[in-house]
Amino acid sequence: MSATMSGKQNMKFLYAGIAIALMISVLAPFLASSDPDGLESAAFGVIDEAKMAAMEELAPVFESPMPDYAIEGMGKTGEVMAIVIGTLIVLAIGFGLGKVMKK
Amino acid sequence: MHIPDSFMPLTQALVYWVIALPFIFLSVRWARKELDDTKVPILAALAAGIFAIQALNIPIGMGTSGHMVGAALVAIIFGSPMAGVLVLTLVLLVQGFVFADGGITVMGANILNMGVISGFVGYYAFVALRKNKLSISVSSFIGAWLGLFVSALATAVEMYIAGTFPLVAGLTMMGLYHLIIGFVGEGLITAIVITAIGKSRPDLLENSFLNPDQMGVIA
């Protein structure tokens, strides 16, 4: 496959990737399980409640603008927006950084 | 498997940064050597897709859920675990700073576990299985699954050293949950994506295993 040919094909891959990523971003707040993940679940199983509560009380090192993939007071719409924004940020940085770093 | 800051003392968190940084450096060097204009869109698409799918927690029973990590997938597509380190570092940076998913001081540990360990184990298990003539889909399934499982065990050991988890109970629970998460969230999705790419864009996978000279070589 020639370079220009695979270049065009790769742009198609990018568009398909963006479409799939955005589709997942929009659906995730509705489909994702709210159960704790493996690490949290293990923590609840092995750490006693008092210690766990004390750990959760600790102030975060950094104030994130959209903690837990949500925008305060915006419910599911906010969650969709948060994940879509995150996907676009990663996409932009991935593309930009890739362009800067490439040979 | 994103460790929050409260789960690890600062001094230990810094040690994992020291271990993770050389890999991050090597991943940037990989990009300088291997990335060209035609490959950047693939990298960007994978990074965006992995960020999105990490927001999709799959229920695994026992009141627990889990999501894909994706380092093995990226490593297999680019034919180097360094690509997985690069993409996961980017994803973890955005998750930590913008969404408070995974800590800031412990980000080095999270990069080590999800970017380095799951990617390296996943990729080299995949390569070993391919060399033993297993199919692409089976090799990517087992590789990705194993990568996630081993990185969960590593996380459990780090949690033990941090004084947060007891050793045996921590290993047992982390192992059990991620055995299942790895099966569905990591193995299955990786195998489906790799198989789909193998059918639609076999040229993209050339570095990984179609070219025997480059098999298992860190580019």
CSV table of C-alpha atoms in Angstrom, one decimal:
chain,number,residue,atom,x,y,z
A,1,MET,CA,0.0,0.0,0.0
A,2,SER,CA,1.4,3.4,-1.0
A,3,ALA,CA,2.0,6.1,1.6
A,4,THR,CA,-0.7,8.4,0.3
A,5,MET,CA,-3.1,5.5,0.0
A,6,SER,CA,-2.5,4.4,3.6
A,7,GLY,CA,-2.6,8.0,4.7
A,8,LYS,CA,-6.1,8.3,3.4
A,9,GLN,CA,-7.1,5.0,4.9
A,10,ASN,CA,-5.7,6.1,8.2
A,11,MET,CA,-7.8,9.3,8.2
A,12,LYS,CA,-10.8,7.0,7.6
A,13,PHE,CA,-9.7,5.0,10.6
A,14,LEU,CA,-9.5,8.3,12.6
A,15,TYR,CA,-13.1,9.3,11.6
A,16,ALA,CA,-14.4,5.9,12.5
A,17,GLY,CA,-12.5,5.9,15.8
A,18,ILE,CA,-13.9,9.4,16.6
A,19,ALA,CA,-17.5,8.2,15.8
A,20,ILE,CA,-17.1,5.1,18.0
A,21,ALA,CA,-15.5,7.0,20.8
A,22,LEU,CA,-18.3,9.6,20.8
A,23,MET,CA,-21.0,7.0,20.6
A,24,ILE,CA,-19.5,5.2,23.7
A,25,SER,CA,-19.1,8.6,25.4
A,26,VAL,CA,-22.8,9.4,25.0
A,27,LEU,CA,-24.0,6.0,26.0
A,28,ALA,CA,-21.6,5.4,28.9
A,29,PRO,CA,-23.6,7.4,31.5
A,30,PHE,CA,-26.6,5.3,30.8
A,31,LEU,CA,-25.0,1.9,30.3
A,32,ALA,CA,-22.0,2.0,32.7
A,33,SER,CA,-22.3,0.0,36.0
A,34,SER,CA,-22.2,2.3,39.1
A,35,ASP,CA,-20.9,-0.6,41.2
A,36,PRO,CA,-17.4,0.1,42.6
A,37,ASP,CA,-14.5,-1.0,40.4
A,38,GLY,CA,-12.2,-3.9,41.2
A,39,LEU,CA,-9.8,-1.9,43.3
A,40,GLU,CA,-12.5,0.0,45.3
A,41,SER,CA,-14.5,-3.2,45.8
A,42,ALA,CA,-11.3,-4.9,47.1
A,43,ALA,CA,-10.8,-1.9,49.4
A,44,PHE,CA,-14.3,-2.2,50.8
A,45,GLY,CA,-13.6,-5.9,51.4
A,46,VAL,CA,-10.2,-5.6,53.2
A,47,ILE,CA,-10.1,-2.1,54.8
A,48,ASP,CA,-12.2,-1.6,58.0
A,49,GLU,CA,-14.9,1.1,57.7
A,50,ALA,CA,-13.3,3.6,60.0
A,51,LYS,CA,-10.0,3.7,58.1
A,52,MET,CA,-11.9,3.7,54.8
A,53,ALA,CA,-14.0,6.7,55.9
A,54,ALA,CA,-10.9,8.5,57.1
A,55,MET,CA,-9.2,7.9,53.7
A,56,GLU,CA,-12.2,9.2,51.8
A,57,GLU,CA,-12.3,12.4,54.0
A,58,LEU,CA,-8.8,13.4,52.7
A,59,ALA,CA,-9.0,16.5,50.5
A,60,PRO,CA,-7.9,15.8,47.0
A,61,VAL,CA,-4.4,16.9,46.0
A,62,PHE,CA,-5.8,18.7,43.0
A,63,GLU,CA,-9.3,20.2,42.4
A,64,SER,CA,-10.5,18.6,39.2
A,65,PRO,CA,-13.0,20.6,37.2
A,66,MET,CA,-15.3,17.6,36.5
A,67,PRO,CA,-14.8,15.1,39.3
A,68,ASP,CA,-16.3,11.6,38.6
A,69,TYR,CA,-17.1,12.4,35.0
A,70,ALA,CA,-20.0,14.8,36.0
A,71,ILE,CA,-20.8,18.4,35.9
A,72,GLU,CA,-22.4,19.6,39.2
A,73,GLY,CA,-26.2,20.0,38.9
A,74,MET,CA,-26.5,18.8,35.4
A,75,GLY,CA,-27.4,15.1,36.0
A,76,LYS,CA,-27.1,12.7,33.1
A,77,THR,CA,-26.7,15.5,30.5
A,78,GLY,CA,-23.7,16.7,32.5
A,79,GLU,CA,-22.2,13.2,32.6
A,80,VAL,CA,-22.6,12.9,28.8
A,81,MET,CA,-21.0,16.3,28.3
A,82,ALA,CA,-18.1,15.5,30.7
A,83,ILE,CA,-17.2,12.3,28.9
A,84,VAL,CA,-17.6,13.8,25.4
A,85,ILE,CA,-15.4,16.7,26.5
A,86,GLY,CA,-12.8,14.3,27.9
A,87,THR,CA,-12.8,12.2,24.7
A,88,LEU,CA,-12.3,15.4,22.6
A,89,ILE,CA,-9.5,16.6,24.9
A,90,VAL,CA,-7.7,13.2,24.6
A,91,LEU,CA,-8.2,13.2,20.9
A,92,ALA,CA,-6.8,16.7,20.5
A,93,ILE,CA,-3.8,16.1,22.7
A,94,GLY,CA,-3.2,12.7,21.0
A,95,PHE,CA,-3.3,14.3,17.6
A,96,GLY,CA,-1.3,17.4,18.6
A,97,LEU,CA,1.3,15.5,20.6
A,98,GLY,CA,1.6,13.0,17.8
A,99,LYS,CA,2.3,15.7,15.3
A,100,VAL,CA,4.9,17.3,17.6
A,101,MET,CA,6.7,14.1,18.4
A,102,LYS,CA,6.6,12.4,15.0
A,103,LYS,CA,9.9,11.9,13.2
B,1,MET,CA,-7.9,0.0,38.8
B,2,HIS,CA,-7.1,3.7,39.2
B,3,ILE,CA,-5.4,4.2,42.6
B,4,PRO,CA,-6.6,7.3,44.4
B,5,ASP,CA,-4.0,9.5,46.2
B,6,SER,CA,-5.4,8.5,49.6
B,7,PHE,CA,-4.4,4.9,49.1
B,8,MET,CA,-0.6,5.5,49.0
B,9,PRO,CA,1.9,7.5,51.1
B,10,LEU,CA,3.6,10.3,49.2
B,11,THR,CA,7.1,8.9,49.4
B,12,GLN,CA,6.0,5.6,47.9
B,13,ALA,CA,4.0,7.4,45.2
B,14,LEU,CA,7.2,9.2,44.2
B,15,VAL,CA,9.1,5.9,44.0
B,16,TYR,CA,6.6,4.7,41.4
B,17,TRP,CA,7.1,8.0,39.5
B,18,VAL,CA,10.8,7.3,39.4
B,19,ILE,CA,10.1,3.8,38.0
B,20,ALA,CA,7.5,5.0,35.5
B,21,LEU,CA,9.5,8.0,34.1
B,22,PRO,CA,12.1,6.0,32.1
B,23,PHE,CA,9.2,4.2,30.4
B,24,ILE,CA,7.5,7.4,29.6
B,25,PHE,CA,10.8,8.8,28.3
B,26,LEU,CA,11.2,5.6,26.1
B,27,SER,CA,7.6,5.9,24.9
B,28,VAL,CA,8.3,9.5,23.7
B,29,ARG,CA,11.5,8.2,22.0
B,30,TRP,CA,9.5,5.5,20.4
B,31,ALA,CA,7.1,8.1,19.0
B,32,ARG,CA,10.0,10.2,17.6
B,33,LYS,CA,11.3,7.2,15.8
B,34,GLU,CA,8.2,5.4,14.7
B,35,LEU,CA,5.4,8.0,14.4
B,36,ASP,CA,4.9,9.6,11.0
B,37,ASP,CA,2.1,11.7,9.5
B,38,THR,CA,0.1,8.6,8.5
B,39,LYS,CA,0.3,7.0,11.9
B,40,VAL,CA,-0.7,10.0,14.1
B,41,PRO,CA,-4.4,9.6,13.2
B,42,ILE,CA,-4.3,6.0,14.4
B,43,LEU,CA,-2.7,7.0,17.7
B,44,ALA,CA,-5.2,9.8,18.3
B,45,ALA,CA,-8.2,7.6,17.4
B,46,LEU,CA,-7.0,4.8,19.8
B,47,ALA,CA,-6.4,7.3,22.6
B,48,ALA,CA,-9.9,8.8,22.3
B,49,GLY,CA,-11.5,5.4,22.0
B,50,ILE,CA,-9.6,4.1,25.1
B,51,PHE,CA,-10.6,7.2,27.1
B,52,ALA,CA,-14.2,6.7,26.2
B,53,ILE,CA,-14.3,2.9,26.9
B,54,GLN,CA,-12.6,3.4,30.2
B,55,ALA,CA,-15.8,5.4,31.2
B,56,LEU,CA,-17.9,2.3,30.5
B,57,ASN,CA,-17.8,0.1,33.6
B,58,ILE,CA,-19.1,-3.4,33.0
B,59,PRO,CA,-20.8,-5.2,35.9
B,60,ILE,CA,-19.1,-8.5,36.8
B,61,GLY,CA,-21.3,-9.6,39.7
B,62,MET,CA,-20.3,-9.5,43.4
B,63,GLY,CA,-21.3,-5.8,43.5
B,64,THR,CA,-18.3,-5.0,41.4
B,65,SER,CA,-17.6,-3.5,38.0
B,66,GLY,CA,-14.6,-3.0,35.8
B,67,HIS,CA,-13.5,-1.5,32.5
B,68,MET,CA,-11.0,-2.0,29.8
B,69,VAL,CA,-7.4,-0.6,30.1
B,70,GLY,CA,-6.3,-0.8,26.5
B,71,ALA,CA,-2.5,-0.8,26.7
B,72,ALA,CA,-2.2,-4.3,25.2
B,73,LEU,CA,-4.5,-3.3,22.3
B,74,VAL,CA,-2.5,-0.2,21.4
B,75,ALA,CA,0.8,-2.2,21.8
B,76,ILE,CA,-0.4,-5.0,19.5
B,77,ILE,CA,-1.6,-2.5,16.8
B,78,PHE,CA,1.7,-0.6,16.8
B,79,GLY,CA,3.9,-3.6,17.4
B,80,SER,CA,5.5,-2.0,20.5
B,81,PRO,CA,4.5,-1.9,24.2
B,82,MET,CA,5.9,1.7,24.2
B,83,ALA,CA,2.9,2.8,22.2
B,84,GLY,CA,0.7,1.5,25.0
B,85,VAL,CA,2.7,3.4,27.6
B,86,LEU,CA,2.3,6.6,25.6
B,87,VAL,CA,-1.4,6.3,25.1
B,88,LEU,CA,-2.1,5.3,28.7
B,89,THR,CA,0.1,8.1,30.1
B,90,LEU,CA,-2.0,10.6,28.0
B,91,VAL,CA,-5.3,9.1,29.1
B,92,LEU,CA,-4.3,8.9,32.8
B,93,LEU,CA,-3.1,12.5,32.8
B,94,VAL,CA,-6.5,13.7,31.5
B,95,GLN,CA,-8.4,11.4,33.8
B,96,GLY,CA,-6.5,12.5,36.8
B,97,PHE,CA,-6.4,16.2,36.3
B,98,VAL,CA,-9.8,16.8,34.7
B,99,PHE,CA,-11.9,14.1,36.2
B,100,ALA,CA,-10.3,13.1,39.5
B,101,ASP,CA,-10.2,9.5,38.3
B,102,GLY,CA,-6.9,8.2,39.7
B,103,GLY,CA,-4.7,10.3,41.9
B,104,ILE,CA,-2.1,12.9,41.0
B,105,THR,CA,0.7,11.9,43.3
B,106,VAL,CA,0.1,8.2,42.6
B,107,MET,CA,-0.2,8.8,38.8
B,108,GLY,CA,3.3,7.2,38.4
B,109,ALA,CA,2.0,4.0,40.0
B,110,ASN,CA,-1.1,4.1,37.7
B,111,ILE,CA,1.0,4.6,34.6
B,112,LEU,CA,3.3,1.8,35.8
B,113,ASN,CA,0.4,-0.6,36.4
B,114,MET,CA,-1.9,0.2,33.5
B,115,GLY,CA,0.5,1.6,30.9
B,116,VAL,CA,3.7,-0.4,31.5
B,117,ILE,CA,2.7,-3.7,33.2
B,118,SER,CA,-0.6,-4.5,31.4
B,119,GLY,CA,0.9,-3.4,28.1
B,120,PHE,CA,4.2,-5.3,28.3
B,121,VAL,CA,2.7,-8.5,29.7
B,122,GLY,CA,-0.2,-8.3,27.3
B,123,TYR,CA,2.0,-7.6,24.2
B,124,TYR,CA,4.7,-10.2,24.9
B,125,ALA,CA,2.2,-12.9,25.8
B,126,PHE,CA,0.5,-12.1,22.5
B,127,VAL,CA,3.8,-12.3,20.6
B,128,ALA,CA,4.7,-15.6,22.4
B,129,LEU,CA,1.3,-17.1,21.5
B,130,ARG,CA,1.5,-16.0,17.9
B,131,LYS,CA,5.0,-17.6,17.6
B,132,ASN,CA,3.3,-20.8,18.8
B,133,LYS,CA,0.9,-20.5,15.8
B,134,LEU,CA,-2.2,-19.5,17.8
B,135,SER,CA,-4.7,-17.4,15.9
B,136,ILE,CA,-4.7,-13.6,16.1
B,137,SER,CA,-8.0,-13.5,18.0
B,138,VAL,CA,-7.0,-16.1,20.6
B,139,SER,CA,-3.5,-14.6,21.1
B,140,SER,CA,-4.9,-11.1,21.6
B,141,PHE,CA,-7.7,-12.4,23.9
B,142,ILE,CA,-5.3,-14.3,26.2
B,143,GLY,CA,-2.5,-11.6,26.0
B,144,ALA,CA,-4.8,-8.8,27.0
B,145,TRP,CA,-6.5,-10.8,29.7
B,146,LEU,CA,-3.2,-11.8,31.2
B,147,GLY,CA,-1.9,-8.3,31.0
B,148,LEU,CA,-4.8,-6.9,33.1
B,149,PHE,CA,-4.6,-9.8,35.6
B,150,VAL,CA,-0.9,-9.4,36.2
B,151,SER,CA,-1.3,-5.6,36.6
B,152,ALA,CA,-4.1,-6.1,39.1
B,153,LEU,CA,-1.7,-8.4,41.2
B,154,ALA,CA,1.0,-5.8,41.0
B,155,THR,CA,-1.5,-3.2,42.2
B,156,ALA,CA,-2.4,-5.5,45.1
B,157,VAL,CA,1.3,-5.8,46.1
B,158,GLU,CA,1.7,-2.0,45.9
B,159,MET,CA,-1.3,-1.6,48.1
B,160,TYR,CA,0.3,-4.0,50.6
B,161,ILE,CA,3.5,-2.1,50.6
B,162,ALA,CA,1.5,1.1,51.1
B,163,GLY,CA,-0.1,-0.5,54.2
B,164,THR,CA,-3.5,-0.1,52.6
B,165,PHE,CA,-4.3,-3.8,51.9
B,166,PRO,CA,-3.3,-7.0,53.7
B,167,LEU,CA,-1.2,-9.1,51.3
B,168,VAL,CA,-3.2,-12.4,50.9
B,169,ALA,CA,-6.7,-10.9,51.0
B,170,GLY,CA,-5.7,-8.1,48.8
B,171,LEU,CA,-4.1,-10.4,46.2
B,172,THR,CA,-7.1,-12.7,46.3
B,173,MET,CA,-9.8,-10.1,45.8
B,174,MET,CA,-7.9,-8.0,43.3
B,175,GLY,CA,-7.0,-11.3,41.4
B,176,LEU,CA,-10.5,-12.6,41.5
B,177,TYR,CA,-12.2,-9.4,40.3
B,178,HIS,CA,-9.7,-8.7,37.6
B,179,LEU,CA,-9.7,-12.3,36.4
B,180,ILE,CA,-13.3,-11.6,35.4
B,181,ILE,CA,-12.8,-8.0,34.3
B,182,GLY,CA,-9.9,-9.1,32.2
B,183,PHE,CA,-12.0,-11.8,30.5
B,184,VAL,CA,-14.8,-9.6,29.5
B,185,GLY,CA,-13.5,-6.0,29.6
B,186,GLU,CA,-10.0,-6.6,28.3
B,187,GLY,CA,-9.7,-9.9,26.5
B,188,LEU,CA,-13.0,-9.9,24.6
B,189,ILE,CA,-12.9,-6.3,23.5
B,190,THR,CA,-9.2,-6.5,22.5
B,191,ALA,CA,-9.8,-9.7,20.5
B,192,ILE,CA,-12.8,-8.1,18.7
B,193,VAL,CA,-11.0,-4.9,17.8
B,194,ILE,CA,-7.9,-6.7,16.6
B,195,THR,CA,-9.9,-9.2,14.6
B,196,ALA,CA,-11.9,-6.4,13.0
B,197,ILE,CA,-8.7,-4.4,12.2
B,198,GLY,CA,-7.1,-7.6,10.9
B,199,LYS,CA,-10.0,-8.0,8.4
B,200,SER,CA,-10.4,-4.4,7.4
B,201,ARG,CA,-6.9,-3.0,7.6
B,202,PRO,CA,-4.4,-5.9,7.8
B,203,ASP,CA,-1.6,-3.5,6.8
B,204,LEU,CA,-2.0,-1.8,10.2
B,205,LEU,CA,-0.9,-4.9,12.0
B,206,GLU,CA,2.2,-5.5,9.9
B,207,ASN,CA,4.6,-4.5,12.7
B,208,SER,CA,3.0,-6.8,15.2
B,209,PHE,CA,3.2,-10.3,13.8
B,210,LEU,CA,2.9,-10.6,10.0
B,211,ASN,CA,6.5,-9.6,9.7
B,212,PRO,CA,8.5,-12.2,11.6
B,213,ASP,CA,11.6,-10.1,11.6
B,214,GLN,CA,10.0,-7.6,13.8
B,215,MET,CA,8.2,-9.9,16.2
B,216,GLY,CA,8.7,-9.0,19.8
B,217,VAL,CA,11.2,-6.3,19.0
B,218,ILE,CA,10.8,-3.0,20.9
B,219,ALA,CA,10.8,-0.5,18.1
